Short mmCIF file of C-alpha atoms in Angstrom, two decimals:
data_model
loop_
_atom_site.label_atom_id
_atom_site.label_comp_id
_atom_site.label_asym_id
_atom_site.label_seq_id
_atom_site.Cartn_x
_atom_site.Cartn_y
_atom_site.Cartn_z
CA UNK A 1 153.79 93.71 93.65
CA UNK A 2 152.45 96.49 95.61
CA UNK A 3 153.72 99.47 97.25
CA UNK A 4 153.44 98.36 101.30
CA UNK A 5 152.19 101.55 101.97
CA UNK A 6 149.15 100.41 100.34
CA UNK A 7 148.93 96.63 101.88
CA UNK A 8 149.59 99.18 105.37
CA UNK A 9 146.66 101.18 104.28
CA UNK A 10 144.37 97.91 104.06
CA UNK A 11 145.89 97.04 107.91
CA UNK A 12 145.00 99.97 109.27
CA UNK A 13 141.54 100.45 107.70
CA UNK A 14 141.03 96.90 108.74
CA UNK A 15 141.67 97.38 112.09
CA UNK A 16 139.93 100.94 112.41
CA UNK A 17 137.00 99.02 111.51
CA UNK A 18 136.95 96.44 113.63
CA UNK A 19 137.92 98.35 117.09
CA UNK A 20 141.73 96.73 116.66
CA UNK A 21 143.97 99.90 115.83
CA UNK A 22 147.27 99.12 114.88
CA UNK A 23 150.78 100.35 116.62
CA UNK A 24 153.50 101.09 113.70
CA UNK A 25 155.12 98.15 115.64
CA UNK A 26 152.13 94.96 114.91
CA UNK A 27 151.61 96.88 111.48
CA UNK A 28 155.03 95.79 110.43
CA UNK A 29 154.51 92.60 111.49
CA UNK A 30 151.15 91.97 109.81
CA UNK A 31 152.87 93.63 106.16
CA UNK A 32 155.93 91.10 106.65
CA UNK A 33 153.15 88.31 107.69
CA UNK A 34 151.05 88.95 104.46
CA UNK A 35 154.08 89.02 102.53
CA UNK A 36 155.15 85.76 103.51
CA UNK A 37 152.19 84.13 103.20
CA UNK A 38 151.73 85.27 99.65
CA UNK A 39 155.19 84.19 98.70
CA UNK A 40 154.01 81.09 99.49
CA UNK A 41 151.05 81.01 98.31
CA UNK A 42 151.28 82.42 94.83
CA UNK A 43 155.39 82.51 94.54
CA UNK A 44 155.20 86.07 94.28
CA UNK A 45 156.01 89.03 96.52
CA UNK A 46 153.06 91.08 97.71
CA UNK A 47 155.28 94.07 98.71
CA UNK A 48 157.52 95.92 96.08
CA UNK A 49 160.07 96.86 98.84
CA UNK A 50 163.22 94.74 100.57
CA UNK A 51 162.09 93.81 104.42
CA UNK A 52 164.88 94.46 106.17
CA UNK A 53 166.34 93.37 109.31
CA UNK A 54 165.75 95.11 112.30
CA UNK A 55 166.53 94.88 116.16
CA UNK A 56 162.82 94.67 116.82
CA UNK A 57 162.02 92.19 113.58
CA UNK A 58 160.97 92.54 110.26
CA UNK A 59 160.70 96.39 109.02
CA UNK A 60 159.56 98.01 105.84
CA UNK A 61 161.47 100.92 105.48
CA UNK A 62 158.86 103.06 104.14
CA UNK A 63 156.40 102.05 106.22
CA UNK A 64 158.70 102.64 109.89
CA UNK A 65 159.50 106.31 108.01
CA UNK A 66 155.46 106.80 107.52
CA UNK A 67 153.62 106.00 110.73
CA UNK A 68 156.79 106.67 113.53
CA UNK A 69 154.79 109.47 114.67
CA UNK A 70 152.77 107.29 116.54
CA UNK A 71 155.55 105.47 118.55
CA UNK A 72 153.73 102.71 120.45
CA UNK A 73 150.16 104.72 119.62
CA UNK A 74 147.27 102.51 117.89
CA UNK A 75 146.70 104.51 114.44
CA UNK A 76 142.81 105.40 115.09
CA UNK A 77 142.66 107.26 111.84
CA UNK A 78 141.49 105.61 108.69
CA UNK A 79 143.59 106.15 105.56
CA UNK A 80 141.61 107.65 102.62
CA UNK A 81 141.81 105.58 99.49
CA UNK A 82 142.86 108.58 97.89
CA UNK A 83 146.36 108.66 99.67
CA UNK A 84 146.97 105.67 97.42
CA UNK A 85 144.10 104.70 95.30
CA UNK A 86 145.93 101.65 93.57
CA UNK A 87 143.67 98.52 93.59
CA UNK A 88 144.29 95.17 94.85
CA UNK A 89 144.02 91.57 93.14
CA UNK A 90 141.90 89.09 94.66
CA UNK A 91 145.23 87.30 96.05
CA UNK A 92 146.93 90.22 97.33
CA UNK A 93 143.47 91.15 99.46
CA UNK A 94 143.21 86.98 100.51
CA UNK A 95 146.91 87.35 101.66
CA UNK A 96 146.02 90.42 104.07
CA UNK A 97 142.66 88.70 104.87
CA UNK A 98 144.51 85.32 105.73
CA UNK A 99 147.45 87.49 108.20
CA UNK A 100 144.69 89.57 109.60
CA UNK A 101 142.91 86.67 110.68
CA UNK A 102 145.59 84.54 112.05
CA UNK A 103 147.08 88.10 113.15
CA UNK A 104 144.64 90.52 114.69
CA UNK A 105 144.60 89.44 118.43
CA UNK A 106 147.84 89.22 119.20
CA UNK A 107 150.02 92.56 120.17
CA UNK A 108 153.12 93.64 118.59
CA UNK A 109 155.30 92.28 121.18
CA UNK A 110 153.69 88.80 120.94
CA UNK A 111 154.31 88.93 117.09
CA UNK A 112 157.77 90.53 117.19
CA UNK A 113 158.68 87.89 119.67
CA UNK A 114 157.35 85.31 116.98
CA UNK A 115 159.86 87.04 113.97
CA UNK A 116 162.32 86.41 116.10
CA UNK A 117 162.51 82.05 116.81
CA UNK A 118 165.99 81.19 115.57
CA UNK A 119 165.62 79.67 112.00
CA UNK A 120 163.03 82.32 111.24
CA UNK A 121 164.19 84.79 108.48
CA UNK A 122 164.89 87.76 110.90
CA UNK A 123 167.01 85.61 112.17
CA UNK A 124 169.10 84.26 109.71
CA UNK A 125 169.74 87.64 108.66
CA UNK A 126 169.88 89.85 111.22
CA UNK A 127 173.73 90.50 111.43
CA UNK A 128 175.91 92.51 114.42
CA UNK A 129 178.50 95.39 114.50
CA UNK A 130 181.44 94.63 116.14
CA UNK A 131 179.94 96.79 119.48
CA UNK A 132 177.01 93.94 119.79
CA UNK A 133 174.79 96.13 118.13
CA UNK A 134 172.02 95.26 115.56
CA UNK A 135 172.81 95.80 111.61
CA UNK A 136 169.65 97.01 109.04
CA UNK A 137 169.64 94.05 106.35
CA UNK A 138 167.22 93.18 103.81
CA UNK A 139 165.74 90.00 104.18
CA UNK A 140 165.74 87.96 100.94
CA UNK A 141 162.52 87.09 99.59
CA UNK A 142 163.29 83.33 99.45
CA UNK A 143 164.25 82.99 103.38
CA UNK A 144 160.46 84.32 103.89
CA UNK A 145 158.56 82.15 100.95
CA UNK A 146 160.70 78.84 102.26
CA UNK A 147 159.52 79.92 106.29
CA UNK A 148 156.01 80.59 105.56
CA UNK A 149 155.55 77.91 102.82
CA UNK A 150 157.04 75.21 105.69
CA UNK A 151 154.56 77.18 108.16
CA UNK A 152 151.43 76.35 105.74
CA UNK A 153 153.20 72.63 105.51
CA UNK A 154 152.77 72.08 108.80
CA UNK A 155 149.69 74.06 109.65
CA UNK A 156 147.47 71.72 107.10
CA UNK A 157 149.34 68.83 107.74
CA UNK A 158 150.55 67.70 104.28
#
């Protein structure tokens, strides 16, 4: 497992690189997208931290608290390795690979809208206060590697 700050780091250098900067907003997605897809893939988290719940999809904490500053600004600044200079295993670096590419040319509305399809883990956990109003809760890890492994079912048609 990996801090997401880091798998956020490879996002954002990604899409620096290719002329795609990332909102905060579609950089949450793509973490929570990677994650998934590596559950599924190698039954293991990619990210060390809960996904939680939040009125606009899937959020990682750490990574809202990081890169709010932008609001709904593309981050046009690369991240220097030396911010966090932990290296990634061949899976972990497919995983963002594989989101990025299924990922990168859709905005962050289009993908929150997508975290959001009732059955999808956002959904079964998203919970409401008593005034209507959207709770924080962590996603479990299990919700997300059952989703994306039934996604990957029915993507290859097996």
């Amino acid at each position: 497992m990996y801090p997401a700050l880091l798998i956020a780091r490879q996002f954002i250098n990604k899409g620096v690189a290719e002329g795609r900067p990332l909102t905060p907003m579609k950089l949450q997605k793509l973490i929570y997208m990677a994650h998934g897809l590596h559950l599924a893939r190698h039954e293991k988290p990619l990210i060390a931290e809960k996904v939680q719940a939040w009125s606009y999809g899937p959020v990682i904490p750490d990574v809202y608290t990081r890169f709010k500053r932008f609001g709904n600004n593309p981050i046009t600044t690369p991240i220097p390795s030396s911010d966090w200079d932990e290296e990634l295993d061949p899976q972990a670096q497919d995983s963002i690979n594989f989101a990025w590419d299924i990922a990168k040319d859709y905005n962050a509305i289009q993908l929150s809208n997508w975290t959001h399809v009732e059955g999808s883990p956002w959904y079964l956990s998203v919970s409401r206060s008593g005034d209507g109003t959207l709770e924080q809760e962590p996603i479990d890890n299990d919700l997300i590697k059952d989703y994306f492994t039934e996604i990957i079912r029915r993507d290859v048609g097996e």
